[in-house]
mmCIF file of C-alpha atoms and ligand atoms in Angstrom:
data_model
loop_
_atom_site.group_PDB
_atom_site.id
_atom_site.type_symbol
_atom_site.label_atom_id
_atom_site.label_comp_id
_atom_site.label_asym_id
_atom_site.label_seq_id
_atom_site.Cartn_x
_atom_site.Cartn_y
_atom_site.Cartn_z
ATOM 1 C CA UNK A 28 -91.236 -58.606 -43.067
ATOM 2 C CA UNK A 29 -87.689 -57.835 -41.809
ATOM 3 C CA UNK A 30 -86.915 -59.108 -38.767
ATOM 4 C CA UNK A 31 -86.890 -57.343 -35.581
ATOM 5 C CA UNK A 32 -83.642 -55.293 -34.903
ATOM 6 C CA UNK A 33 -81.854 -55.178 -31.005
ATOM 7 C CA UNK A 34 -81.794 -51.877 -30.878
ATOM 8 C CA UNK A 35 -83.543 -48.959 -33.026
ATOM 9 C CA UNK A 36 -82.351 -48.862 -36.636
ATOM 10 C CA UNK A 37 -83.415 -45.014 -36.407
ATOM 11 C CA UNK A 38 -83.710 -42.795 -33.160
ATOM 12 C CA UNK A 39 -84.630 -38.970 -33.781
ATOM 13 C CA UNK A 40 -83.377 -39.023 -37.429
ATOM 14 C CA UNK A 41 -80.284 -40.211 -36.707
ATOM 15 C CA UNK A 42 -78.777 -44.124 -37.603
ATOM 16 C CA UNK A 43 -77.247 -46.462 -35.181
ATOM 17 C CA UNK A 44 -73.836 -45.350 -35.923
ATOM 18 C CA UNK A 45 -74.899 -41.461 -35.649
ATOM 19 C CA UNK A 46 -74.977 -40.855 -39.100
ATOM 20 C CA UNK A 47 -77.790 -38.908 -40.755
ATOM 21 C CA UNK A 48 -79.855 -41.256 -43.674
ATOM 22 C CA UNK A 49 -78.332 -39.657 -46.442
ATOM 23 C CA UNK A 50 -74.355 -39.595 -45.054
ATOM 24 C CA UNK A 51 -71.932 -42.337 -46.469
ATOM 25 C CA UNK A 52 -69.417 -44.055 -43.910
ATOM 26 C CA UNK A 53 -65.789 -42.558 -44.197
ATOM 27 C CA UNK A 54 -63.844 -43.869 -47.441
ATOM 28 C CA UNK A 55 -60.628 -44.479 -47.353
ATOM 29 C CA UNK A 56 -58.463 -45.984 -50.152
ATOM 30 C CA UNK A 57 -55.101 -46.996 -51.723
ATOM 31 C CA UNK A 58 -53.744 -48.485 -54.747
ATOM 32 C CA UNK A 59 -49.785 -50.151 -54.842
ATOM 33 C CA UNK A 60 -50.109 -51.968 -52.154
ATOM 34 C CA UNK A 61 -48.819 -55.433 -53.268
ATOM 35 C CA UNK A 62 -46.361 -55.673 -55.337
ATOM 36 C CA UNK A 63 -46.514 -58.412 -56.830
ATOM 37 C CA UNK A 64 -49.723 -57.886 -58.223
ATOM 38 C CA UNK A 65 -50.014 -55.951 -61.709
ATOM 39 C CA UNK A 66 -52.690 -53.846 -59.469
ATOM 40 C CA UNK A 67 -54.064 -53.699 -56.232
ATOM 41 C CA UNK A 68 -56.689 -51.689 -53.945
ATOM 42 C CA UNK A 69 -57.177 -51.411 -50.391
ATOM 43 C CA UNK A 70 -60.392 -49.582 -49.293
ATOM 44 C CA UNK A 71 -62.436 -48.927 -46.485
ATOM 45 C CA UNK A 72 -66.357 -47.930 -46.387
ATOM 46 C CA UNK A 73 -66.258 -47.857 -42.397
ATOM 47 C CA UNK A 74 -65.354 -50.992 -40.629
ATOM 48 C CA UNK A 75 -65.794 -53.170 -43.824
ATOM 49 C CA UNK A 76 -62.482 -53.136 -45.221
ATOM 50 C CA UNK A 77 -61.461 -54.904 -48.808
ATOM 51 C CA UNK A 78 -58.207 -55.810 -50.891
ATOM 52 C CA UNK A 79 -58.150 -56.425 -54.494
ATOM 53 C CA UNK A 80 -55.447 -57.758 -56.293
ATOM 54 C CA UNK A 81 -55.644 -57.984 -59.891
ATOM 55 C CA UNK A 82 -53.333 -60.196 -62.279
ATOM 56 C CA UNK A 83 -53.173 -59.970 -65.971
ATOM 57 C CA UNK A 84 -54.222 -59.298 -68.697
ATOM 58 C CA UNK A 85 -52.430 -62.802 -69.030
ATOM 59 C CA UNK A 86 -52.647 -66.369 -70.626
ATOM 60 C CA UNK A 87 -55.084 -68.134 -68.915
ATOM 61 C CA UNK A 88 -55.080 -71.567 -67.180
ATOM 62 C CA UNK A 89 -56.671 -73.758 -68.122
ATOM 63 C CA UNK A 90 -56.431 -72.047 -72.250
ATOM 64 C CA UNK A 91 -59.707 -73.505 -73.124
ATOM 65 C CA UNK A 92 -61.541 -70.277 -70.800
ATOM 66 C CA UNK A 93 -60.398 -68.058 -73.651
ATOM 67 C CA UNK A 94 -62.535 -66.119 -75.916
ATOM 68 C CA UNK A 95 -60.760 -65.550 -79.446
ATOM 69 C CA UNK A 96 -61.282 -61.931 -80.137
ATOM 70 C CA UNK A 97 -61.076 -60.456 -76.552
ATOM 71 C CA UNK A 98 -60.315 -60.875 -73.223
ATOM 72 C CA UNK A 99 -61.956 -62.737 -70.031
ATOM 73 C CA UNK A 100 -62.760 -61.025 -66.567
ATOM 74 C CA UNK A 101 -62.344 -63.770 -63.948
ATOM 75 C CA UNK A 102 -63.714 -62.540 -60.559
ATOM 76 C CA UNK A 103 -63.295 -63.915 -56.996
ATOM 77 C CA UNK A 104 -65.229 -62.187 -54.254
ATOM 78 C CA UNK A 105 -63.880 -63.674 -51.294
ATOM 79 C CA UNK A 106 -64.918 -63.367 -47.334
ATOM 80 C CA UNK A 107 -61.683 -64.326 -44.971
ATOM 81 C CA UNK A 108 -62.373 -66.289 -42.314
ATOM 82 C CA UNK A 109 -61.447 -63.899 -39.593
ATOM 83 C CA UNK A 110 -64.062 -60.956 -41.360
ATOM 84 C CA UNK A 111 -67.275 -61.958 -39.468
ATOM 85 C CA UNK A 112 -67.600 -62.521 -35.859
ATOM 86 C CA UNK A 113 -68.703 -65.770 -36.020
ATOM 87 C CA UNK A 114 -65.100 -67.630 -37.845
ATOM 88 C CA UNK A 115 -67.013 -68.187 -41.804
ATOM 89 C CA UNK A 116 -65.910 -70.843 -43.760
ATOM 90 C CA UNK A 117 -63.386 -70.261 -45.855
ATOM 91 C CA UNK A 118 -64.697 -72.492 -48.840
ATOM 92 C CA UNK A 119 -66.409 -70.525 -51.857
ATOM 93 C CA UNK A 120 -70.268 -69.929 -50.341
ATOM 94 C CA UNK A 121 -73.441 -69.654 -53.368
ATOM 95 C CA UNK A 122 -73.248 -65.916 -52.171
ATOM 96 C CA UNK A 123 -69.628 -65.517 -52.821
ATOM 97 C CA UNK A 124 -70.451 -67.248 -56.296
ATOM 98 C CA UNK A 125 -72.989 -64.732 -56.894
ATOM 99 C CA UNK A 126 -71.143 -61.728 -55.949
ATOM 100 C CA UNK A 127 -68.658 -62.761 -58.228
ATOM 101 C CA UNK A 128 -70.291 -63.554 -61.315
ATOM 102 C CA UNK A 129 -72.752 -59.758 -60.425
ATOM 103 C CA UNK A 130 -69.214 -57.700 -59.889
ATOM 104 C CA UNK A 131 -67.644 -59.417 -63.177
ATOM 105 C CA UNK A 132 -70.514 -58.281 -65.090
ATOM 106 C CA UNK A 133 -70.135 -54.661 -63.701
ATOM 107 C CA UNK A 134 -66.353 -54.650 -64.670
ATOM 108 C CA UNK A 135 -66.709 -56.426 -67.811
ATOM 109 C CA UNK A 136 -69.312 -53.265 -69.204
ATOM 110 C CA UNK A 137 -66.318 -51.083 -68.565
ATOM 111 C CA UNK A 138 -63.109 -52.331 -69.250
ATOM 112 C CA UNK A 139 -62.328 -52.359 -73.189
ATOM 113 C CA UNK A 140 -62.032 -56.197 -73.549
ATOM 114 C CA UNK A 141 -61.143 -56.294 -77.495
ATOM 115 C CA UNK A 142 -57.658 -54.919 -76.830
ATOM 116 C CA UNK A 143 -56.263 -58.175 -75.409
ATOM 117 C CA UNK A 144 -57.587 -61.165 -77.097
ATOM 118 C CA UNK A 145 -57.136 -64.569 -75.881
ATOM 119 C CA UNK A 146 -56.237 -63.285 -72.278
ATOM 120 C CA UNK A 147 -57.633 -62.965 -68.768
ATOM 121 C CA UNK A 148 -58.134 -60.502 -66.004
ATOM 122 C CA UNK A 149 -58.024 -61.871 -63.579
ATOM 123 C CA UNK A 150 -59.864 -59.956 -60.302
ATOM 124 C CA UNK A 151 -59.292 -61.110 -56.644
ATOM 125 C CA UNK A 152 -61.087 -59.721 -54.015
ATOM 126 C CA UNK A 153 -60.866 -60.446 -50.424
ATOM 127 C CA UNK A 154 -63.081 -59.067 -47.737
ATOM 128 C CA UNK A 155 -60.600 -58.532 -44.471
ATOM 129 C CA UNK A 156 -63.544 -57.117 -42.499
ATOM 130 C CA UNK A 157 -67.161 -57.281 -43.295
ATOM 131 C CA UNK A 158 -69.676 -54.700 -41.317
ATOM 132 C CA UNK A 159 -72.402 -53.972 -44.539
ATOM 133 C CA UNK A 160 -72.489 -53.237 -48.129
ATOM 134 C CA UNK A 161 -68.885 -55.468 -49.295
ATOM 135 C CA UNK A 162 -70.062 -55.852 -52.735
ATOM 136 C CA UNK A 163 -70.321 -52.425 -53.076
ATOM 137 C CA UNK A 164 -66.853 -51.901 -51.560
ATOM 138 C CA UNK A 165 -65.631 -54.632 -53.717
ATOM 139 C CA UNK A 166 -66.862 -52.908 -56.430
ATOM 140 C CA UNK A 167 -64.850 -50.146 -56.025
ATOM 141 C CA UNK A 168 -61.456 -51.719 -54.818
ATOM 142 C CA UNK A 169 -61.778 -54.219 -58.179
ATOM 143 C CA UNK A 170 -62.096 -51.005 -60.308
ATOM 144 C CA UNK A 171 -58.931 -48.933 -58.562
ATOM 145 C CA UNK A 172 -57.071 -51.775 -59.098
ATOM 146 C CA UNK A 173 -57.943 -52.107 -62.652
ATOM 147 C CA UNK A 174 -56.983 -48.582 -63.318
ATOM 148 C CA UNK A 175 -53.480 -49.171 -60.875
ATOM 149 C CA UNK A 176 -53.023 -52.001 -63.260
ATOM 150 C CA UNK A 177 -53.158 -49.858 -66.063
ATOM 151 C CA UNK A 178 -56.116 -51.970 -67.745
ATOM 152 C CA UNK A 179 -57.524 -49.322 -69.572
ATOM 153 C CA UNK A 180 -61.839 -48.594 -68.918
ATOM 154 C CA UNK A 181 -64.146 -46.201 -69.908
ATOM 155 C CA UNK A 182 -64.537 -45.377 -66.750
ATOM 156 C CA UNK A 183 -64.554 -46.113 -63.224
ATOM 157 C CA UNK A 184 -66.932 -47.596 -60.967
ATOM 158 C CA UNK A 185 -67.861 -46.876 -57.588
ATOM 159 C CA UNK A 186 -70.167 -49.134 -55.726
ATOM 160 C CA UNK A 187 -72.594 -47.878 -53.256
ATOM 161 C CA UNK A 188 -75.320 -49.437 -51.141
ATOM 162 C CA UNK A 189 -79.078 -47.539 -50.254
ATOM 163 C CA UNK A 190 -81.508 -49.413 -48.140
ATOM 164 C CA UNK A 191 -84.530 -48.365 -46.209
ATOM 165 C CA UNK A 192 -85.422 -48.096 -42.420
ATOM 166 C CA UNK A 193 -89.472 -48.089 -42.150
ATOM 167 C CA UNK A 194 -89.577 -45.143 -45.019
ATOM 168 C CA UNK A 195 -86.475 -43.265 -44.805
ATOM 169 C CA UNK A 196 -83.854 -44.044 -47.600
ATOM 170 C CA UNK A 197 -80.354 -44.464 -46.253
ATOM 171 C CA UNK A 198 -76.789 -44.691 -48.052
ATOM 172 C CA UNK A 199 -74.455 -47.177 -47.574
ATOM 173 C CA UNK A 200 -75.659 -50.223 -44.648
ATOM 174 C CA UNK A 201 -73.790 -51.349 -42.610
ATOM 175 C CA UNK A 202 -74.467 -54.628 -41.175
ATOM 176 C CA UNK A 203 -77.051 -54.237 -38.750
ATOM 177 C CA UNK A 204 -78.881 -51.791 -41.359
ATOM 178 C CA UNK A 205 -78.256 -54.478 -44.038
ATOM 179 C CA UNK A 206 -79.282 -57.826 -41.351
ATOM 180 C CA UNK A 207 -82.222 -55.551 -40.449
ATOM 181 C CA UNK A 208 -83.520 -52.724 -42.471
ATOM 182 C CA UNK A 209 -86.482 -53.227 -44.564
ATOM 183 C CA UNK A 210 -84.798 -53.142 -48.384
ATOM 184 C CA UNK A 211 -80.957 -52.752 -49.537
ATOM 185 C CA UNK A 212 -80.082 -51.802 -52.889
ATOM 186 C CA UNK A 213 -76.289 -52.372 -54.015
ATOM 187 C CA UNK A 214 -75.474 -50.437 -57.199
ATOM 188 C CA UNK A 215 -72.632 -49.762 -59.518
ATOM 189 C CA UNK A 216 -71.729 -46.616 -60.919
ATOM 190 C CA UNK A 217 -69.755 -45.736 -64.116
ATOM 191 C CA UNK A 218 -69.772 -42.009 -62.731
ATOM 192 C CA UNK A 219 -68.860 -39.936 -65.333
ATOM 193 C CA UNK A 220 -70.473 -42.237 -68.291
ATOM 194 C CA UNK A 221 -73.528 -41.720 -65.808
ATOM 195 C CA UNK A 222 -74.380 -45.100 -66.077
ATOM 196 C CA UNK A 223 -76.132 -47.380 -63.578
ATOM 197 C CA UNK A 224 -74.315 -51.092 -64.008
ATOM 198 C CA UNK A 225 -75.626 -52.980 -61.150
ATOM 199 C CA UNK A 226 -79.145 -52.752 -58.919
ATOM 200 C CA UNK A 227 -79.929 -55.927 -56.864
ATOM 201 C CA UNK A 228 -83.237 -54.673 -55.062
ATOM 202 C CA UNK A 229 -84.206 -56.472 -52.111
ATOM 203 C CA UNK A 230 -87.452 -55.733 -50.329
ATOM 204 C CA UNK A 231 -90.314 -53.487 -51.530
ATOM 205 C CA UNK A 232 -90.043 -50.278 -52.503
ATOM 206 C CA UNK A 233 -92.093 -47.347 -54.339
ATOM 207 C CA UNK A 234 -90.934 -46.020 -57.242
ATOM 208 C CA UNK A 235 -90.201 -42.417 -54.919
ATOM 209 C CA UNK A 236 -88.165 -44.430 -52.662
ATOM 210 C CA UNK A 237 -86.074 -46.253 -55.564
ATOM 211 C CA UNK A 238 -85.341 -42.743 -57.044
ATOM 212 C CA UNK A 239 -84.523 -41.178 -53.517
ATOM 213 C CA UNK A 240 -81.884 -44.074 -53.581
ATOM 214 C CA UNK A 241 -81.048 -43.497 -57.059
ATOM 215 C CA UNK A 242 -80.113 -40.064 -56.042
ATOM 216 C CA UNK A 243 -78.276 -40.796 -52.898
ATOM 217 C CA UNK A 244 -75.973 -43.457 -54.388
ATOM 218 C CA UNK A 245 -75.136 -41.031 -57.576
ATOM 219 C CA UNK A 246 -74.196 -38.075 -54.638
ATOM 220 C CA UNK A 247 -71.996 -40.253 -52.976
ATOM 221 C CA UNK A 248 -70.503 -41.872 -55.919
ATOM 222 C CA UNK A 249 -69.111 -38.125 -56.712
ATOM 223 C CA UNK A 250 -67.436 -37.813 -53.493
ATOM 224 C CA UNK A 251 -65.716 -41.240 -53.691
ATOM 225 C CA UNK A 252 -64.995 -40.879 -57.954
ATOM 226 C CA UNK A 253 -63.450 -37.985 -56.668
ATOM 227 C CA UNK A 254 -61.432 -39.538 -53.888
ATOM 228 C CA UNK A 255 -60.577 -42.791 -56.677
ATOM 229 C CA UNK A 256 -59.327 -40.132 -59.166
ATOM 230 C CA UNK A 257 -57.012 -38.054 -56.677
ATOM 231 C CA UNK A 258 -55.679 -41.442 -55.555
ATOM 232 C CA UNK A 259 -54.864 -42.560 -59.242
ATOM 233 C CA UNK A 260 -53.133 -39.234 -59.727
ATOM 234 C CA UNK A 261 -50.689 -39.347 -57.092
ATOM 235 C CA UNK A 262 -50.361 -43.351 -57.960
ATOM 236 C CA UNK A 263 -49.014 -42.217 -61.383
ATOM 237 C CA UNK A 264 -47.074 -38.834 -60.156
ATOM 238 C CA UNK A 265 -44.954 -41.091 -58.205
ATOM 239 C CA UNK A 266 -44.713 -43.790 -60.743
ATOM 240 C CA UNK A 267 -43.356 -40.823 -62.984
ATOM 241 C CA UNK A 268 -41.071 -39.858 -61.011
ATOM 242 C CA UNK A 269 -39.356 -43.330 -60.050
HETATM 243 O O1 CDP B 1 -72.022 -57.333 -47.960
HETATM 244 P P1 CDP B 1 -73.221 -57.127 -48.813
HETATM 245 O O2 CDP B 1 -74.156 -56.103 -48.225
HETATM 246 O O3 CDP B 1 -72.873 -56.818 -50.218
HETATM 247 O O4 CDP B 1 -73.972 -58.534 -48.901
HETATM 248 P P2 CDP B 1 -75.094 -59.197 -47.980
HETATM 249 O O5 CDP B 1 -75.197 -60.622 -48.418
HETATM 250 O O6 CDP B 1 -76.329 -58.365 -48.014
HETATM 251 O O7 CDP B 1 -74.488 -59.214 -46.504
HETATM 252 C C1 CDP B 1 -74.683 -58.162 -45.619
HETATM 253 C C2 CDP B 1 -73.678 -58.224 -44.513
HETATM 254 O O8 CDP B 1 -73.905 -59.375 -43.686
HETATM 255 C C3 CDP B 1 -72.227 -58.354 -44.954
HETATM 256 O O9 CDP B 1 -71.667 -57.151 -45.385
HETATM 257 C C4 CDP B 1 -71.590 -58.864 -43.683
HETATM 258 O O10 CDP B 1 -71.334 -57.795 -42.780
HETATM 259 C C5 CDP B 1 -72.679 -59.784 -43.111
HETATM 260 N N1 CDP B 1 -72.380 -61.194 -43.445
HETATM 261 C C6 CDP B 1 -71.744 -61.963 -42.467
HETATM 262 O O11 CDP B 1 -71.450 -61.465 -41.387
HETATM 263 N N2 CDP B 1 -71.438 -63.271 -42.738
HETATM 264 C C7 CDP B 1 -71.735 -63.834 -43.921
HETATM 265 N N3 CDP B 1 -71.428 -65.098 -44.163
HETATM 266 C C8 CDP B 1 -72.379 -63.059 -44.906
HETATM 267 C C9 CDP B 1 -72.691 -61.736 -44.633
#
């Protein structure tokens, strides 16, 4: 049973924030934005706001990590202190271990390993400020960063979250939704492979409701593979014409 929620998670159809159960937070994104990084993301679902900074494909330390006939995603999901309102600690939490190892095995699927043997990709990811769903969001800041570090993937991946308020299927929680809806959902999206790389269901749900979410997550993974894709494009226009 979830627990009880301050104030209504749903009033007349509409969510705490306004939104209606099927309408993503506003996405914003950008890629280049630290240079010293072979490629880097900033985006925003809402208030919860991630950077990803990727380094390689490079010679690992320590060697041993290596894997002879490809390479080796390293992930670190990452909350900042100053992302929560309570201060969180900045050491590595089990949860940040598991979101780690679940968005390395999303990236891994994707990216085409066997071309760089004996290196690592190495995949930082720092949540600035969390309000719901910053796996998801991590998700897709690791993959635009892949793709602005010219790692080359079979596609890209966009990570949305659907949960559930008594039976109404919503898109992408934010942290009230997430602290006290009745189910999330986090999934990963290679969009135009149309494949599903990640589903971490929490809760109980029908079958109907798990394919109402299905559905939801794949119409808002259009809109932001869309966005990701425009963003690449100018990324590279302007790296042309430098
Ligand atoms: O962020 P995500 O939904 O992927 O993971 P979660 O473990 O379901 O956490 C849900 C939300 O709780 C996060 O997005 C944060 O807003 C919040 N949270 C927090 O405030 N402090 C933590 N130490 C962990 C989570």
């Amino acid at each position: 049973m979830a627990k009880q929620s301050p104030i209504p998670l749903l009033t007349d159809g509409k969510r705490v924030d306004g939104r209606l159960p099927e309408e993503h937070r506003p996405v914003t994104m950008q890629v280049g934005v630290l240079p010293n990084a072979n490629g880097s993301a900033l985006v925003a679902y809402g208030n919860t706001v991630v950077l990803a900074a990727v380094y390689g494909p490079r010679e690992p330390i320590p060697r041993y990590i290596t894997v002879p006939d490809k390479a080796v995603v390293r992930v670190r999901y990452h909350m900042a202190p100053f992302s929560t309102d309570d201060r969180k600690n900045p050491a590595p939490t089990r949860r940040e271990i598991e979101i780690s190892k679940v968005v390395k095995q999303a990236l891994e699927t994707v990216v085409f390993l066997e071309q760089y043997p004996k290196s690592t990709i190495d995949v930082f990811l720092e949540v600035l400020q969390a309000d719901g769903s910053t796996r998801v969001t991590s998700i897709t800041a690791a993959s635009l960063a892949l793709a602005d570090a010219g790692i080359p993937m079979r596609d890209l991946v966009v990570g949305v979250s659907v949960g559930k308020i008594n039976d109404t299927v919503i898109v992408d929680l934010n942290k009230l939704e997430d602290n006290y809806g009745d189910g999330d959902l986090p999934i990963a999206i290679a969009y135009r492979k149309n494949w599903v790389l990640l589903m971490q269901l929490d809760g109980v749900w029908k079958p109907s409701e798990v394919k109402r979410g299905l559905e939801l997550a794949f119409k808002a993974a259009e809109n932001i593979y869309r966005n990701m894709r425009e963003v690449l494009k100018g990324r590279y226009m302007a790296v042309i014409q430098q």
